[in-house]
Amino acid sequence: MTSRSPDEVRLGVPPYARGSGGGGPEDPRGLLHRARRLTAEGHPAAGGAWERAAAALRRAGGTITPGDHADALDSTALDCRGRARPAAGPLFSWAAELHERAGRPGKALVSRARSVLAGEAAGDAARAELTGLCERAAGLCRSGRVTVAQATTVFLLRARARADLLGAAPDPAAGAAGLREELGRLIAFAAPHRADPAVPGPLSDVRGLLGRITAPDDPAAAIVHLRASVAGHRAGGLPWGAVESELLLAGVLRSTGAREEAAALLRSALPTDGSGTSLRRGDRARLCLALARTAEDPRGAGGAPGGLPAEVPLLTEAVRLTGGAAVDPCLGALARLRLGCVYAGAGRFREAAALLEEALSGFAEDGDEAALVRAGAWLAHCALGLGEAGRAARGYAVAAARAGRWEDPRHAEALGRRAAHARAVAGTAGRAAPAGDADGSGGYGPWSELCGLPEPYGPPGSYQVNVYGDVGGSGPDTGVAARNRVQRCV
């Protein structure tokens, strides 16, 4: 019996990692022990460990138990990123049924809550279902049938759902204040039990969420909460659990001007000794992008033509890490856009164009207008640099038409001027080009117009987090659709 379902194959869930070592038969008992241990730690390699254990059991003529199968399904669902994400909800639901069959009510409640967050239900219906699960978890915890760690996780998942909907609340700041009180009570509930090895992980996650929804209103207090979250995960030897709080902490530090401290934090989260391989590829890519953003010139300049800024290796690594279907395609498109813009600004137009074409394709699938405009405009800039003025004019015109739907007319006007300039260059082939050469120094240079274009996905909504770890303010939501936020697993 295998822990992979037909749905996983159909929806493109990546095959489990086979791990290191030889390909010969291995002891099923040892492999099961390792898979159970990695599952208890929440290790990203747990899914691969379960697949190896299931294969060894099949060779030995045995089968995986319902409880172990449920753990394997949970581990698989947590790895459902990118195009495979629709498989997460059904897998969590299946895991919940198996946990119940195996007499594990606490694990069943956690899987059920995750299936709600990963599913299609939203708004009042999802909140009502999560509240019911929390009430059941509280009752079973009082009777000793659900552990403190499991009950904390169920309550955390409901709080995370509330945080993700703050932007739609009539008064986001008041909603955040109420949620902070709830999280404070949850910390008070879990903290006395932190000697239990299962508690520090969810407790640190609670502190991280508290830091996130505190950041717009009290950055200093948010830093305290986020430092505690990172320290808790790292002290427990769980670097993969610390990533979200590390990104959030770096974002708050950046916003307060402590860019060097933010960069040092992110570098420590990306070790060079190989231990960083315990992190998921998408998380490592986000850390690379955040560090590149922290290290970049705050004026937005990409360096003189021909030169490359120091963040290029980080962006190159982010592009490498975001290849394949297992990573959010929006994250991959963003990495390629960032590196492509840097190459274009340095005059390396051919390399830039290849990256920007991939980014434009990824953004076209998602439909974010700001991303399409920025990628298309920089691709047009590359075409002009490669001597393809007609193609550049068409690219600028498409970008200008898209930008013309925005309230601020300045971007469409600037792109329209660039389109006109490119048409003029195309019409003077073999003669002197019109003034305003697009080499980065003239009136049509990229720094004044292309770097000023809105960023993909816009600013994060109220109390929401973008790919770099920046948290949106407490005012009215920006209207960024939920589908446009970079995906993260529940």
XYZ file of C-alpha atoms in Angstrom:
490
model
C 0.000 0.000 0.000
C 1.358 3.415 -0.890
C 0.682 6.686 0.892
C 0.212 8.480 -2.434
C -3.299 8.797 -3.802
C -4.538 8.928 -7.401
C -5.475 12.557 -6.754
C -1.872 13.366 -5.926
C -0.689 12.033 -9.269
C -3.516 13.699 -11.176
C -2.984 17.105 -9.542
C 0.782 17.052 -9.958
C 1.865 16.519 -6.361
C 5.638 15.973 -6.607
C 6.979 12.471 -5.962
C 8.319 11.879 -2.505
C 12.029 12.381 -2.056
C 13.872 9.102 -1.902
C 16.458 10.386 0.513
C 20.156 9.629 0.529
C 21.861 6.295 0.605
C 21.729 3.215 -1.541
C 18.698 1.838 -3.291
C 18.745 -1.586 -1.638
C 16.141 -2.968 0.762
C 15.953 -1.216 4.127
C 14.506 -2.191 7.489
C 10.805 -1.184 7.521
C 10.864 -0.690 11.294
C 13.738 1.763 11.105
C 12.136 3.653 8.241
C 8.801 3.846 10.065
C 10.560 5.165 13.159
C 12.287 7.860 11.092
C 9.063 8.852 9.326
C 7.205 9.133 12.641
C 10.003 11.220 14.130
C 10.120 13.609 11.158
C 6.333 13.919 11.249
C 6.392 14.821 14.939
C 8.980 17.515 14.137
C 7.028 18.831 11.159
C 10.134 18.256 9.022
C 9.723 18.948 5.276
C 11.293 15.549 4.534
C 8.518 13.651 6.323
C 6.609 12.917 3.120
C 9.638 11.317 1.523
C 10.304 9.306 4.657
C 6.767 7.905 4.605
C 7.071 6.867 0.966
C 10.306 5.002 1.656
C 8.714 3.307 4.667
C 5.620 2.308 2.665
C 7.794 0.877 -0.111
C 9.839 -1.148 2.403
C 6.637 -2.484 3.973
C 5.358 -3.595 0.565
C 8.612 -5.447 -0.118
C 8.303 -7.174 3.229
C 4.689 -8.140 2.552
C 3.225 -5.730 5.116
C 0.907 -2.734 4.921
C 0.879 0.709 6.462
C -1.526 1.168 9.387
C -4.385 3.708 9.189
C -2.668 5.947 11.754
C 0.634 5.953 9.888
C -1.186 6.405 6.591
C -2.941 9.441 8.050
C 0.395 10.965 9.108
C 1.763 10.316 5.614
C -1.227 12.057 4.040
C -0.842 15.057 6.361
C 2.843 15.326 5.431
C 1.979 15.123 1.741
C -0.747 17.755 2.018
C 1.637 20.155 3.745
C 3.910 19.827 0.692
C 1.139 20.690 -1.779
C 2.370 23.988 -3.173
C 1.913 25.702 -6.481
C -0.299 23.884 -8.953
C -0.591 20.914 -6.603
C -2.237 22.985 -3.894
C -5.835 21.950 -4.775
C -4.918 18.456 -3.583
C -4.236 19.634 -0.020
C -7.842 19.923 1.136
C -8.940 16.414 0.083
C -5.743 14.903 1.508
C -6.262 16.590 4.882
C -9.873 15.370 4.911
C -8.780 11.818 4.131
C -6.141 12.038 6.856
C -8.770 13.226 9.356
C -10.944 10.188 8.627
C -8.005 7.826 9.102
C -6.938 9.541 12.329
C -10.464 9.084 13.689
C -10.430 5.424 12.661
C -7.109 5.015 14.481
C -8.506 6.600 17.666
C -6.564 9.856 17.372
C -9.148 12.613 17.976
C -6.539 15.362 18.412
C -4.766 14.679 15.150
C -8.130 14.306 13.442
C -9.186 17.785 14.603
C -5.926 19.323 13.365
C -6.294 17.669 9.949
C -9.942 18.707 9.763
C -9.072 22.340 10.540
C -6.356 22.319 7.906
C -8.787 20.897 5.358
C -11.142 23.824 6.048
C -8.368 26.381 5.517
C -7.118 24.627 2.375
C -10.591 24.123 0.917
C -13.012 26.291 -1.024
C -15.121 27.365 1.965
C -14.559 30.972 3.003
C -15.989 33.681 5.197
C -18.737 32.902 7.706
C -19.046 29.218 6.744
C -15.340 28.492 7.302
C -15.262 30.519 10.539
C -18.278 28.648 11.888
C -16.729 25.269 11.087
C -13.401 26.246 12.648
C -15.149 27.566 15.756
C -16.935 24.241 16.123
C -13.626 22.398 15.852
C -12.097 24.692 18.483
C -14.965 24.035 20.879
C -14.542 20.311 20.424
C -10.767 20.573 20.895
C -11.222 22.529 24.125
C -13.638 19.956 25.512
C -11.481 16.980 24.585
C -8.388 18.710 25.977
C -10.116 19.154 29.338
C -10.915 15.431 29.361
C -7.348 14.510 28.402
C -8.185 13.054 24.980
C -6.522 15.915 23.070
C -3.060 17.222 23.949
C -2.264 20.856 24.671
C -0.149 21.015 21.497
C -3.023 19.703 19.364
C -5.578 22.052 20.921
C -3.162 24.987 20.484
C -2.729 24.106 16.815
C -6.485 24.011 16.177
C -6.960 27.390 17.865
C -3.967 28.775 15.945
C -5.454 27.685 12.628
C -8.686 29.501 13.422
C -6.721 32.608 14.428
C -4.744 32.443 11.201
C -7.982 32.317 9.228
C -9.221 35.384 11.109
C -5.968 37.219 10.417
C -6.211 36.472 6.709
C -9.686 38.066 6.634
C -8.877 41.230 8.595
C -8.696 43.284 5.425
C -12.348 42.544 4.702
C -13.484 43.570 8.197
C -15.394 46.863 8.641
C -12.691 48.017 11.073
C -9.455 46.061 10.502
C -7.657 47.708 13.438
C -10.416 46.754 15.878
C -10.454 43.211 14.494
C -6.686 42.983 14.943
C -6.952 44.224 18.542
C -9.490 41.518 19.333
C -7.346 38.865 17.697
C -4.297 39.997 19.673
C -6.260 39.439 22.876
C -7.240 35.954 21.708
C -3.636 35.092 20.864
C -2.485 36.390 24.246
C -4.900 34.000 25.936
C -3.671 31.168 23.733
C -0.055 31.865 24.754
C -1.111 31.864 28.405
C -2.796 28.496 27.833
C 0.156 26.822 26.077
C 3.217 28.396 27.710
C 2.982 26.490 31.028
C 3.280 23.240 29.056
C 6.344 24.160 26.980
C 8.350 21.356 28.624
C 6.292 19.024 26.416
C 8.423 18.675 23.233
C 5.297 19.029 21.083
C 4.322 22.446 22.480
C 7.182 24.869 21.566
C 6.480 24.571 17.823
C 2.827 25.687 17.842
C 3.549 28.125 20.688
C 6.229 29.786 18.556
C 3.784 29.907 15.636
C 1.263 31.691 17.868
C 3.903 34.263 18.806
C 4.742 34.712 15.122
C 1.121 35.396 14.199
C 0.841 37.803 17.124
C 3.909 39.638 15.822
C 2.396 39.843 12.348
C -0.857 41.479 13.443
C 1.005 43.765 15.877
C 3.519 45.056 13.315
C 1.388 47.807 11.682
C 0.325 49.286 15.027
C 3.342 48.729 17.301
C 6.536 47.695 15.450
C 8.605 47.576 18.649
C 6.217 45.121 20.305
C 6.040 43.100 17.090
C 9.815 42.748 17.084
C 9.686 41.309 20.618
C 7.032 38.756 19.639
C 8.819 37.773 16.441
C 12.197 37.417 18.124
C 10.583 35.070 20.646
C 9.003 33.078 17.819
C 12.287 32.689 15.930
C 14.176 31.822 19.103
C 11.604 29.189 20.050
C 11.803 27.432 16.705
C 15.587 27.572 16.557
C 16.017 26.384 20.147
C 13.904 23.364 19.301
C 16.055 22.566 16.261
C 13.191 23.407 13.891
C 14.646 25.902 11.369
C 11.892 25.130 8.857
C 9.299 26.347 11.365
C 11.085 29.667 11.860
C 11.016 30.851 8.237
C 7.739 32.790 8.318
C 8.690 34.613 11.511
C 12.188 35.311 10.167
C 10.694 36.909 7.075
C 8.239 38.930 9.171
C 10.955 40.051 11.601
C 13.222 41.106 8.748
C 10.325 43.024 7.205
C 9.631 44.948 10.410
C 13.345 45.660 10.863
C 13.522 46.987 7.290
C 10.519 49.224 7.889
C 12.204 50.733 10.952
C 15.469 51.396 9.115
C 17.449 48.505 10.592
C 18.377 47.068 7.209
C 21.763 45.690 8.299
C 20.178 43.785 11.175
C 17.478 42.473 8.832
C 20.117 41.303 6.364
C 22.094 39.546 9.107
C 18.949 37.749 10.272
C 18.127 36.540 6.771
C 21.704 35.408 6.144
C 21.581 33.343 9.331
C 18.394 31.724 8.052
C 20.207 30.741 4.839
C 23.224 28.777 6.096
C 25.962 27.959 3.635
C 26.992 24.678 5.289
C 24.261 22.635 3.622
C 21.911 22.606 6.619
C 19.581 24.914 4.720
C 18.456 21.935 2.654
C 16.050 21.129 5.493
C 13.987 24.099 4.323
C 11.364 23.801 1.601
C 12.463 25.137 -1.768
C 9.797 27.818 -1.785
C 10.815 29.022 1.681
C 14.460 29.192 0.669
C 13.459 31.173 -2.421
C 11.472 33.630 -0.290
C 14.461 34.097 2.025
C 16.692 34.776 -0.992
C 14.234 37.308 -2.416
C 13.821 39.024 0.948
C 17.586 39.251 1.453
C 18.027 40.627 -2.062
C 15.350 43.238 -1.339
C 17.070 44.147 1.910
C 20.471 44.491 0.235
C 19.330 46.377 -2.861
C 19.838 50.083 -3.451
C 16.829 51.707 -1.713
C 16.702 54.272 -4.545
C 15.679 51.450 -6.888
C 18.659 51.778 -9.229
C 19.970 48.547 -10.602
C 23.538 49.661 -11.104
C 25.349 51.158 -14.025
C 25.004 49.510 -17.441
C 27.356 46.544 -17.606
C 27.677 46.250 -13.832
C 25.702 43.918 -11.602
C 24.608 44.605 -8.025
C 25.531 42.321 -5.162
C 22.070 40.745 -4.913
C 22.358 38.945 -8.281
C 23.565 35.629 -6.770
C 20.579 35.653 -4.413
C 18.139 36.303 -7.251
C 19.830 33.619 -9.358
C 19.384 31.119 -6.535
C 15.718 32.136 -6.140
C 15.163 31.444 -9.848
C 16.794 28.031 -9.501
C 14.734 27.130 -6.448
C 11.421 28.075 -8.059
C 11.666 25.730 -11.023
C 9.081 22.954 -11.235
C 5.432 22.515 -10.358
C 5.975 22.030 -6.614
C 6.580 25.761 -6.031
C 4.046 28.557 -6.291
C 4.184 29.754 -9.943
C 3.684 33.355 -8.798
C 6.851 33.085 -6.712
C 8.774 31.724 -9.686
C 7.521 34.494 -11.964
C 8.466 37.120 -9.385
C 11.990 35.742 -9.024
C 12.478 35.828 -12.789
C 11.103 39.348 -13.022
C 13.459 40.617 -10.333
C 16.555 39.058 -11.914
C 15.450 40.018 -15.414
C 15.069 43.664 -14.416
C 18.540 43.692 -12.897
C 20.070 42.213 -16.051
C 18.143 44.655 -18.223
C 19.320 47.595 -16.150
C 22.883 46.385 -16.610
C 22.469 46.213 -20.382
C 22.506 42.394 -20.568
C 19.386 42.420 -22.665
C 19.433 38.912 -24.090
C 19.730 37.230 -20.708
C 17.129 39.583 -19.306
C 14.668 38.953 -22.115
C 14.708 35.188 -21.578
C 13.886 35.631 -17.898
C 11.247 38.283 -18.516
C 9.464 36.161 -21.100
C 9.185 33.367 -18.538
C 7.951 35.846 -15.946
C 5.393 37.301 -18.332
C 4.064 33.819 -19.052
C 3.715 33.078 -15.339
C 1.977 36.360 -14.624
C -0.370 35.851 -17.568
C -1.594 32.649 -15.894
C -2.255 34.560 -12.684
C -3.640 37.720 -14.289
C -2.104 40.368 -12.020
C -2.169 43.636 -13.985
C 0.765 45.328 -12.235
C 2.954 42.277 -12.820
C 1.986 42.088 -16.486
C 2.698 45.783 -17.016
C 6.079 45.701 -15.299
C 7.263 42.525 -17.020
C 5.975 43.663 -20.417
C 7.551 47.106 -20.154
C 10.960 45.759 -19.170
C 10.758 43.169 -21.938
C 10.065 46.003 -24.383
C 13.090 47.842 -23.002
C 15.208 44.747 -23.750
C 13.830 44.545 -27.282
C 14.868 48.143 -27.894
C 18.329 47.402 -26.503
C 18.598 44.432 -28.876
C 17.756 46.604 -31.884
C 14.170 45.330 -32.232
C 12.488 48.721 -32.064
C 9.246 47.588 -33.689
C 8.804 44.829 -31.160
C 9.646 47.272 -28.376
C 6.992 49.697 -29.586
C 4.355 46.997 -29.573
C 5.379 45.832 -26.095
C 5.277 49.338 -24.677
C 1.895 49.940 -26.282
C 0.408 46.803 -24.701
C 1.804 47.802 -21.307
C 0.483 51.343 -21.722
C -2.979 50.031 -22.581
C -3.035 47.900 -19.439
C -1.781 50.781 -17.293
C -4.468 52.996 -18.813
C -7.037 51.150 -16.667
C -5.454 52.450 -13.470
C -6.576 55.551 -11.615
C -3.130 57.160 -11.786
C -2.597 58.140 -15.459
C 1.120 58.871 -15.145
C 2.303 55.315 -15.782
C 0.239 54.937 -18.946
C 1.476 58.321 -20.174
C 5.118 57.403 -19.510
C 4.760 54.062 -21.285
C 3.000 55.797 -24.158
C 5.992 58.116 -24.554
C 8.309 55.147 -24.597
C 6.156 53.455 -27.247
C 6.315 56.607 -29.368
C 10.075 56.771 -28.924
C 10.451 53.142 -30.003
C 8.263 53.760 -33.076
C 10.465 56.736 -33.938
C 13.585 54.589 -33.623
C 12.002 51.948 -35.836
C 11.232 54.601 -38.417
C 14.797 55.914 -38.521
C 16.598 52.656 -39.245
C 19.959 53.464 -40.761
C 19.753 57.100 -39.623
C 20.489 58.830 -36.350
C 18.056 57.803 -33.614
C 15.889 60.474 -31.968
C 17.024 62.010 -28.703
C 16.241 60.160 -25.479
C 18.161 56.962 -26.093
C 16.992 54.137 -23.784
C 20.421 53.413 -22.328
C 19.584 54.145 -18.727
C 20.803 57.755 -18.730
C 18.456 59.736 -20.943
C 14.894 60.925 -20.529
C 13.611 57.517 -21.606
C 15.890 55.634 -19.229
C 14.503 52.846 -17.049
C 15.228 54.382 -13.660
C 12.761 57.252 -13.973
C 9.889 55.321 -15.536
C 10.285 51.553 -15.449
C 11.524 51.337 -11.853
C 8.625 53.536 -10.816
C 5.982 51.124 -12.058
C 3.777 49.513 -9.368
C 5.148 46.279 -7.969
C 3.434 42.958 -8.716
C 0.452 42.193 -6.487
C 0.468 45.698 -5.056
C 1.074 46.507 -1.399
C -0.162 43.847 1.005
C -3.674 44.269 2.365
C -4.431 45.119 5.974
C -2.326 42.878 8.231
C -1.480 40.645 5.248
C 2.036 39.514 4.329
C 3.737 39.703 0.958
C 6.452 37.441 -0.350
C 9.204 39.547 1.265
C 7.669 39.507 4.762
C 6.261 43.049 4.656
C 2.973 43.478 6.520
C 0.216 45.728 5.217
C -1.022 48.644 7.298
C -4.086 48.829 9.512
C -6.089 51.092 7.200
C -8.676 50.109 4.579
C -7.669 47.137 2.453
C -5.943 47.769 -0.852
C -8.297 45.457 -2.699
C -5.615 42.898 -3.510
C -7.488 39.695 -4.322
C -6.696 36.671 -2.212
C -5.678 34.694 -5.292
C -2.920 37.211 -5.956
C -1.154 36.650 -2.680
C 1.763 34.261 -2.823
C 0.485 30.892 -1.679
C 1.491 29.381 1.627
C 0.415 26.151 3.166
C -1.820 26.059 6.220
